[in-house]
Coordinates of C-alpha atoms in Angstrom, one line a residue:
X1 CA 103.1 75.5 199.6
X2 CA 102.3 75.5 203.2
X3 CA 103.0 71.9 203.5
X4 CA 106.1 71.8 201.2
X5 CA 107.3 74.8 203.9
X6 CA 106.2 72.7 206.5
X7 CA 108.3 69.7 205.6
X8 CA 111.2 71.3 205.2
X9 CA 110.4 72.3 208.9
X10 CA 110.7 69.0 209.8
X11 CA 113.6 67.9 208.1
X12 CA 115.4 71.0 209.0
X13 CA 116.2 69.6 213.0
X14 CA 119.9 70.8 212.4
X15 CA 118.7 74.1 211.9
X16 CA 121.5 76.7 213.4
X17 CA 120.9 77.6 216.7
X18 CA 121.5 80.5 218.0
X19 CA 125.3 81.1 219.0
X20 CA 125.3 80.9 222.8
X21 CA 127.8 84.3 224.2
X22 CA 129.0 84.3 227.8
X23 CA 132.4 85.6 229.6
X24 CA 133.9 83.9 233.0
X25 CA 136.3 85.7 235.3
X26 CA 138.3 84.2 237.8
X27 CA 139.1 86.7 240.7
X28 CA 142.5 87.2 242.2
X29 CA 143.9 89.9 245.0
X30 CA 147.4 89.1 243.5
X31 CA 149.6 87.8 241.8
X32 CA 149.4 87.4 238.1
X33 CA 146.4 85.6 236.6
X34 CA 145.4 84.6 232.9
X35 CA 144.1 82.0 231.1
X36 CA 146.7 80.9 228.6
X37 CA 145.3 78.5 226.1
X38 CA 141.4 77.4 225.0
X39 CA 140.1 74.9 222.7
X40 CA 136.7 73.5 221.7
X41 CA 135.3 69.8 222.0
X42 CA 133.2 67.8 219.7
X43 CA 130.1 68.4 222.2
X44 CA 130.7 72.3 221.7
X45 CA 132.4 72.1 225.6
X46 CA 136.1 73.8 226.5
X47 CA 138.8 72.9 227.5
X48 CA 140.7 76.0 228.8
X49 CA 144.2 75.9 230.9
X50 CA 144.9 79.0 233.2
X51 CA 146.9 80.4 236.3
X52 CA 146.2 78.8 239.9
X53 CA 144.4 82.1 241.8
X54 CA 147.4 83.5 244.1
X55 CA 149.8 80.4 243.0
X56 CA 152.4 81.7 241.1
X57 CA 153.6 78.9 238.3
X58 CA 150.8 76.6 239.2
X59 CA 148.2 76.0 236.9
X60 CA 145.2 74.1 236.3
X61 CA 143.2 72.5 233.1
X62 CA 139.3 73.3 232.7
X63 CA 136.8 70.9 231.3
X64 CA 133.8 72.9 230.7
X65 CA 130.7 73.0 229.0
X66 CA 128.9 74.9 226.4
X67 CA 127.8 77.5 228.3
X68 CA 131.7 77.7 229.9
X69 CA 130.8 76.2 233.4
X70 CA 133.3 74.1 234.6
X71 CA 132.4 70.3 234.7
X72 CA 136.1 69.0 235.9
X73 CA 139.4 70.7 236.7
X74 CA 142.9 69.2 237.4
X75 CA 146.2 71.2 239.2
X76 CA 149.3 71.0 237.4
X77 CA 152.5 72.4 238.3
X78 CA 152.6 74.5 235.3
X79 CA 151.0 76.5 232.5
X80 CA 151.1 76.8 228.9
X81 CA 149.1 76.2 225.6
X82 CA 146.8 73.8 224.9
X83 CA 146.1 71.8 221.3
X84 CA 144.6 69.3 220.1
X85 CA 146.0 66.0 219.1
X86 CA 145.2 64.1 215.4
X87 CA 143.7 60.8 217.5
X88 CA 140.8 63.5 219.2
X89 CA 142.7 63.7 222.9
X90 CA 144.8 67.2 223.9
X91 CA 148.6 67.6 224.8
X92 CA 149.8 70.1 227.0
X93 CA 152.9 71.8 227.2
X94 CA 155.2 74.2 230.2
X95 CA 158.0 74.1 232.3
X96 CA 158.6 72.1 235.7
X97 CA 159.0 73.8 238.8
X98 CA 159.5 71.1 240.6
X99 CA 162.4 69.6 237.6
X100 CA 163.1 73.0 236.2
X101 CA 162.5 71.4 232.6
X102 CA 160.1 71.7 229.9
X103 CA 157.2 69.1 229.9
X104 CA 154.5 67.8 227.5
X105 CA 151.9 66.0 228.6
X106 CA 149.1 64.0 226.9
X107 CA 145.6 63.6 228.0
X108 CA 142.4 61.9 227.5
X109 CA 139.0 64.0 226.7
X110 CA 138.4 63.3 230.4
X111 CA 141.4 64.7 231.9
X112 CA 143.3 61.5 232.3
X113 CA 147.1 61.8 231.9
X114 CA 148.2 59.2 229.1
X115 CA 151.5 59.9 229.6
X116 CA 154.6 63.1 230.3
X117 CA 158.0 63.5 229.0
X118 CA 160.6 66.0 230.5
X119 CA 163.0 68.1 228.0
X120 CA 166.4 69.1 230.3
X121 CA 167.3 71.4 227.3
X122 CA 163.9 73.4 227.5
X123 CA 163.1 75.9 231.1
X124 CA 159.5 75.7 229.6
X125 CA 158.1 75.4 226.6
X126 CA 154.6 76.1 223.9
X127 CA 153.6 72.8 221.6
X128 CA 151.8 73.0 218.1
X129 CA 150.4 70.1 216.9
X130 CA 151.5 68.5 213.1
X131 CA 149.7 66.4 211.0
X132 CA 152.0 63.3 211.1
X133 CA 150.8 62.8 214.9
X134 CA 154.0 64.6 216.1
X135 CA 154.5 68.2 217.8
X136 CA 156.7 71.2 217.3
X137 CA 157.6 72.3 221.2
X138 CA 159.7 75.9 221.4
X139 CA 160.5 78.5 223.9
X140 CA 162.1 81.9 222.9
X141 CA 165.2 80.2 221.7
X142 CA 165.0 77.1 220.8
X143 CA 162.7 74.4 218.6
X144 CA 162.3 70.6 218.7
X145 CA 160.3 68.0 216.7
X146 CA 159.3 65.3 217.9
X147 CA 157.0 61.8 217.3
X148 CA 154.0 61.3 218.6
X149 CA 155.1 60.2 221.7
X150 CA 157.1 63.7 222.8
X151 CA 160.6 61.8 221.2
X152 CA 162.9 64.5 219.6
X153 CA 163.3 64.1 216.0
X154 CA 165.3 66.8 215.2
X155 CA 166.2 70.5 217.0
X156 CA 167.0 73.9 216.1
X157 CA 168.1 77.0 218.5
X158 CA 167.0 80.3 216.5
X159 CA 166.2 82.2 219.0
X160 CA 163.1 85.4 219.5
X161 CA 160.5 82.5 218.5
X162 CA 157.1 83.6 219.2
X163 CA 155.2 81.2 217.2
X164 CA 155.6 77.3 215.3
X165 CA 153.3 76.6 212.9
X166 CA 152.9 73.5 210.9
X167 CA 152.1 73.2 207.1
X168 CA 149.9 71.0 205.5
X169 CA 153.1 69.5 203.5
X170 CA 155.2 68.8 206.8
X171 CA 157.2 72.2 206.4
X172 CA 157.8 73.9 210.0
X173 CA 157.2 77.9 209.8
X174 CA 158.8 79.8 212.8
X175 CA 158.1 83.3 213.6
X176 CA 159.3 86.0 216.0
X177 CA 161.6 89.0 216.2
X178 CA 165.3 89.7 216.1
X179 CA 166.5 92.3 218.0
X180 CA 170.4 92.3 218.3
X181 CA 170.6 95.3 216.5
X182 CA 167.8 97.3 214.8
X183 CA 164.6 95.3 216.0
X184 CA 163.2 93.1 212.9
X185 CA 160.5 91.0 212.1
X186 CA 162.0 87.2 211.6
X187 CA 160.3 84.2 209.6
X188 CA 162.7 81.3 208.8
X189 CA 160.8 77.8 206.6
X190 CA 162.2 74.4 208.1
X191 CA 161.0 70.9 206.0
X192 CA 159.5 68.4 207.6
X193 CA 163.3 67.0 208.0
X194 CA 164.5 70.0 209.9
X195 CA 166.6 71.2 207.2
X196 CA 166.5 75.1 206.6
X197 CA 164.6 76.3 203.3
X198 CA 164.8 80.2 203.6
X199 CA 165.5 82.7 206.5
X200 CA 164.6 86.3 206.6
X201 CA 164.2 89.5 208.4
X202 CA 161.7 92.1 207.4
X203 CA 161.9 96.2 208.6
X204 CA 162.9 97.6 212.1
X205 CA 161.8 99.8 214.4
X206 CA 163.7 101.6 217.3
X207 CA 164.2 102.8 220.8
X208 CA 161.5 105.1 221.6
X209 CA 162.6 107.9 224.8
X210 CA 165.3 105.1 225.9
X211 CA 162.6 102.6 226.4
X212 CA 162.6 98.8 224.6
X213 CA 160.2 97.5 222.4
X214 CA 159.0 94.5 222.2
X215 CA 157.1 93.4 219.0
X216 CA 157.7 91.1 216.1
X217 CA 156.0 88.6 214.4
X218 CA 153.5 86.8 216.6
X219 CA 151.0 84.2 214.7
X220 CA 151.0 83.2 211.1
X221 CA 148.9 80.9 209.1
X222 CA 149.0 79.2 205.9
X223 CA 146.5 80.6 203.7
X224 CA 144.7 78.4 200.5
X225 CA 147.1 79.3 198.1
X226 CA 149.8 77.7 199.7
X227 CA 151.7 81.3 201.3
X228 CA 151.7 82.7 204.6
X229 CA 149.5 85.8 206.4
X230 CA 151.4 86.9 209.1
X231 CA 150.1 89.1 212.1
X232 CA 152.4 91.3 213.1
X233 CA 153.0 94.1 215.9
X234 CA 155.9 97.3 217.0
X235 CA 154.4 98.3 220.6
X236 CA 156.7 100.6 222.8
X237 CA 157.2 99.5 226.3
X238 CA 155.6 102.0 227.4
X239 CA 151.9 102.4 229.1
X240 CA 149.0 103.2 226.3
X241 CA 152.1 104.4 224.1
X242 CA 150.2 102.9 221.4
X243 CA 151.8 101.0 218.3
X244 CA 151.1 99.4 214.5
X245 CA 149.3 96.1 214.1
X246 CA 150.3 94.7 210.6
X247 CA 149.0 91.8 208.4
X248 CA 151.6 90.8 206.3
X249 CA 151.6 88.3 203.5
X250 CA 154.3 86.0 202.8
X251 CA 155.9 84.2 199.8
X252 CA 155.7 80.5 200.3
X253 CA 158.8 79.1 198.7
X254 CA 161.3 82.5 199.0
X255 CA 159.6 84.3 202.1
X256 CA 159.4 88.0 200.1
X257 CA 157.0 89.8 201.5
X258 CA 153.8 90.3 198.6
X259 CA 151.4 92.7 201.0
X260 CA 151.1 94.4 203.7
X261 CA 148.6 95.9 205.5
X262 CA 148.6 98.5 209.0
X263 CA 145.8 98.9 211.1
X264 CA 145.9 101.2 214.5
X265 CA 143.3 99.6 217.1
X266 CA 141.6 102.2 218.9
X267 CA 141.5 102.2 222.5
X268 CA 143.4 98.3 222.6
X269 CA 146.0 98.0 225.5
X270 CA 147.8 94.9 226.5
X271 CA 151.5 93.6 225.9
X272 CA 152.6 91.8 223.5
X273 CA 150.0 89.1 222.5
X274 CA 148.6 88.2 219.4
X275 CA 146.9 85.4 217.1
X276 CA 145.6 84.6 213.8
X277 CA 143.7 81.8 213.0
X278 CA 140.3 80.8 210.8
X279 CA 136.8 81.2 211.5
X280 CA 134.1 78.5 210.6
X281 CA 133.4 80.7 207.3
X282 CA 137.1 80.6 205.9
X283 CA 137.8 84.0 207.2
X284 CA 140.5 85.5 209.6
X285 CA 140.5 86.2 213.2
X286 CA 143.4 88.5 214.3
X287 CA 144.0 89.5 217.8
X288 CA 146.7 92.2 219.2
X289 CA 146.4 92.8 223.2
X290 CA 142.4 93.4 224.1
X291 CA 141.5 93.9 220.5
X292 CA 139.9 91.6 217.8
X293 CA 139.5 92.0 213.9
X294 CA 138.1 89.6 211.6
X295 CA 139.2 90.2 207.9
X296 CA 139.2 88.0 204.6
X297 CA 142.1 86.2 203.6
X298 CA 143.4 89.2 201.6
X299 CA 143.1 91.6 204.9
X300 CA 140.3 93.6 204.4
X301 CA 138.3 94.4 207.5
X302 CA 134.9 93.0 208.0
X303 CA 134.9 94.6 211.7
X304 CA 136.6 95.4 214.7
X305 CA 136.0 95.2 218.0
X306 CA 137.9 95.9 221.5
X307 CA 136.8 93.1 224.6
X308 CA 138.7 95.1 226.8
X309 CA 140.4 91.4 228.0
X310 CA 144.0 91.0 227.0
X311 CA 143.7 88.3 224.7
X312 CA 146.4 85.4 225.1
X313 CA 144.8 83.0 222.7
X314 CA 141.6 82.6 220.4
X315 CA 140.3 80.1 218.3
X316 CA 137.0 80.0 215.5
X317 CA 134.3 78.2 216.8
X318 CA 131.8 75.5 215.4
X319 CA 128.9 77.6 215.2
X320 CA 130.6 80.5 213.6
X321 CA 131.4 82.6 217.2
X322 CA 135.0 83.2 218.6
X323 CA 136.6 81.8 222.3
X324 CA 139.5 84.2 223.7
X325 CA 141.3 83.6 227.1
X326 CA 143.0 85.7 228.7
X327 CA 143.5 88.3 231.1
X328 CA 140.9 91.5 232.7
X329 CA 142.5 94.0 234.6
X330 CA 140.5 95.7 237.1
X331 CA 140.5 99.5 238.4
X332 CA 142.9 98.6 240.8
X333 CA 145.0 96.9 238.9
X334 CA 144.6 93.3 239.6
X335 CA 144.8 90.7 237.2
X336 CA 142.0 88.3 236.3
X337 CA 141.8 84.8 234.5
X338 CA 138.8 85.5 232.4
X339 CA 137.7 83.6 229.2
X340 CA 134.9 84.2 226.7
X341 CA 132.5 83.0 223.9
X342 CA 131.6 85.7 221.2
X343 CA 129.3 85.5 218.6
X344 CA 130.4 85.7 215.1
X345 CA 130.2 89.4 215.3
X346 CA 132.6 89.6 218.3
X347 CA 129.5 90.2 220.3
X348 CA 128.7 89.0 223.9
X349 CA 124.7 89.2 224.8
X350 CA 122.5 88.3 227.7
X351 CA 124.2 85.0 228.5
X352 CA 126.8 85.8 231.3
X353 CA 126.9 83.2 233.7
X354 CA 124.0 81.0 232.6
X355 CA 124.4 77.5 234.3
X356 CA 124.4 74.6 231.9
X357 CA 120.6 73.5 231.6
X358 CA 119.4 71.5 228.5
X359 CA 117.2 73.0 226.4
X360 CA 113.4 71.7 226.3
X361 CA 111.1 71.6 223.0
X362 CA 108.3 73.9 222.9
X363 CA 105.6 74.3 220.6
X364 CA 104.7 76.9 219.1
X365 CA 101.5 77.6 216.6
X366 CA 100.4 78.1 214.1
X367 CA 103.3 77.0 212.3
X368 CA 104.0 78.6 209.1
X369 CA 102.8 82.2 211.2
X370 CA 102.0 85.1 209.5
X371 CA 101.8 88.2 212.0
X372 CA 101.4 86.2 216.0
X373 CA 102.9 83.0 216.9
X374 CA 101.3 81.7 220.2
X375 CA 103.7 79.7 222.4
X376 CA 101.8 76.6 224.3
X377 CA 101.6 77.5 228.1
X378 CA 100.9 73.5 229.0
X379 CA 104.7 73.6 230.3
X380 CA 105.3 76.9 231.5
X381 CA 104.2 78.5 234.9
X382 CA 102.6 81.9 235.9
X383 CA 106.2 83.4 236.0
X384 CA 107.4 85.9 233.8
X385 CA 109.7 84.4 231.2
X386 CA 112.1 86.0 228.7
X387 CA 111.7 85.7 224.6
X388 CA 114.1 85.9 222.1
X389 CA 114.0 85.0 218.2
X390 CA 116.7 84.3 216.0
X391 CA 117.4 83.7 212.5
X392 CA 119.3 80.6 211.1
X393 CA 122.3 82.9 210.8
X394 CA 122.4 83.7 215.1
X395 CA 121.4 87.0 214.8
X396 CA 118.5 88.5 217.6
X397 CA 115.5 90.1 215.7
X398 CA 113.4 90.3 219.1
X399 CA 113.7 90.1 222.4
X400 CA 111.1 90.6 225.4
X401 CA 110.3 89.6 228.9
X402 CA 106.8 89.1 229.2
X403 CA 104.1 86.8 230.9
X404 CA 101.8 86.6 227.5
X405 CA 102.1 84.1 225.3
X406 CA 101.3 85.5 222.4
X407 CA 104.0 87.5 219.9
X408 CA 103.7 90.0 217.4
X409 CA 106.0 88.4 214.5
X410 CA 104.7 90.7 211.8
X411 CA 107.9 93.0 211.7
X412 CA 109.9 89.9 210.6
X413 CA 110.3 89.1 207.3
X414 CA 109.7 85.6 205.8
X415 CA 111.9 83.0 206.9
X416 CA 113.0 79.9 209.5
X417 CA 113.4 81.1 213.0
X418 CA 114.5 79.9 216.5
X419 CA 112.6 81.0 219.4
X420 CA 114.8 80.8 222.5
X421 CA 112.4 81.0 226.3
X422 CA 114.3 81.2 229.3
X423 CA 111.5 81.1 232.6
X424 CA 113.9 80.8 236.0
X425 CA 116.2 78.2 235.2
X426 CA 114.6 76.0 232.6
X427 CA 115.5 77.1 229.0
X428 CA 112.9 76.3 226.1
X429 CA 113.0 76.6 222.7
X430 CA 111.1 76.1 219.3
X431 CA 111.0 76.3 215.9
X432 CA 109.2 78.4 213.0
X433 CA 108.1 79.6 209.9
X434 CA 107.7 82.9 209.3
X435 CA 105.0 83.3 206.4

């Protein structure tokens, strides 16, 4: 039996590593500062867009390692969202303060500019990728479909657009709000040629104590059954007045409402930002202001958290965790650009600000072990170190600060584990089986 277990352990070099978590802030003394987009690279690093501290309408793009440490930064005279392209590069959209028009730029993975297109009909734009290699460009009132070089194929004037979503079959779902009367959620579906298939509005909300409100459908995803799940909010234009947070299922062919679930995120705050996206386990993450909620595809809650960050963008990560980008307000009311990596439960542990260091393999014995595990101290110094033991799902089961190289593992349940050890600026990891 031990030989079988050892063979499995040796073969399991792809065993799940601990889910890394961290958070980063760019402090500023004045002005509006935020991170607007985040995406993950194949090496588990990230690309982040953010406003330039204390420089309105000037942005930058950051490339980081898996711990969020900046590897490269370039300045750009705009800021908006960022997306993967089908050829493993990425595209960045926004406005041009110099030319007063929309801008779409494609970069390679090392932040080298490949090409740029300008759009006089747009003041500023966001971008979504299409499954044919083209792009969807949109602002609050207009949308256009382009080819892979950014040349416009078709365009429409719609009004109050929040997001444009490219579907698997080439259709385009557009969501937002209608505010020329009783304010309503709206959604419309176009085919790949730009022909309108349906246009629907849903519900309404009203003026509260003379103050205008904001909200609508802020984002949506295409479900495995072909229908859509939309993330909606109705938030009064008064600080801390609260609001409704809805998930609405929309029928693919008619736009009819199939289901609505309403939630009241406890302690959440923030502006009219919302996202919904898939996680690695095929569930969903929905965000509203500072709140983040994980649900299944039917809208049933798995967990909710308040991040204390006004979330502008959120993505599911390759290790099952979540990455967020947005802004943080200090007690003086100043905004700081921030981005963070959360685990699969929405938590941040003790990896904040850790510099990127390639972990080294450390030997442990006996392996398999029953009650005690000993770390080979030939690689260690006499300095104290921190040991954390994770299971294969990334859950921490034991953490201790010690000089001792022997660890009591008698309370662990049988299975495979990863040992994470940090001593000063050096990081080690090992694998073992608990019998």
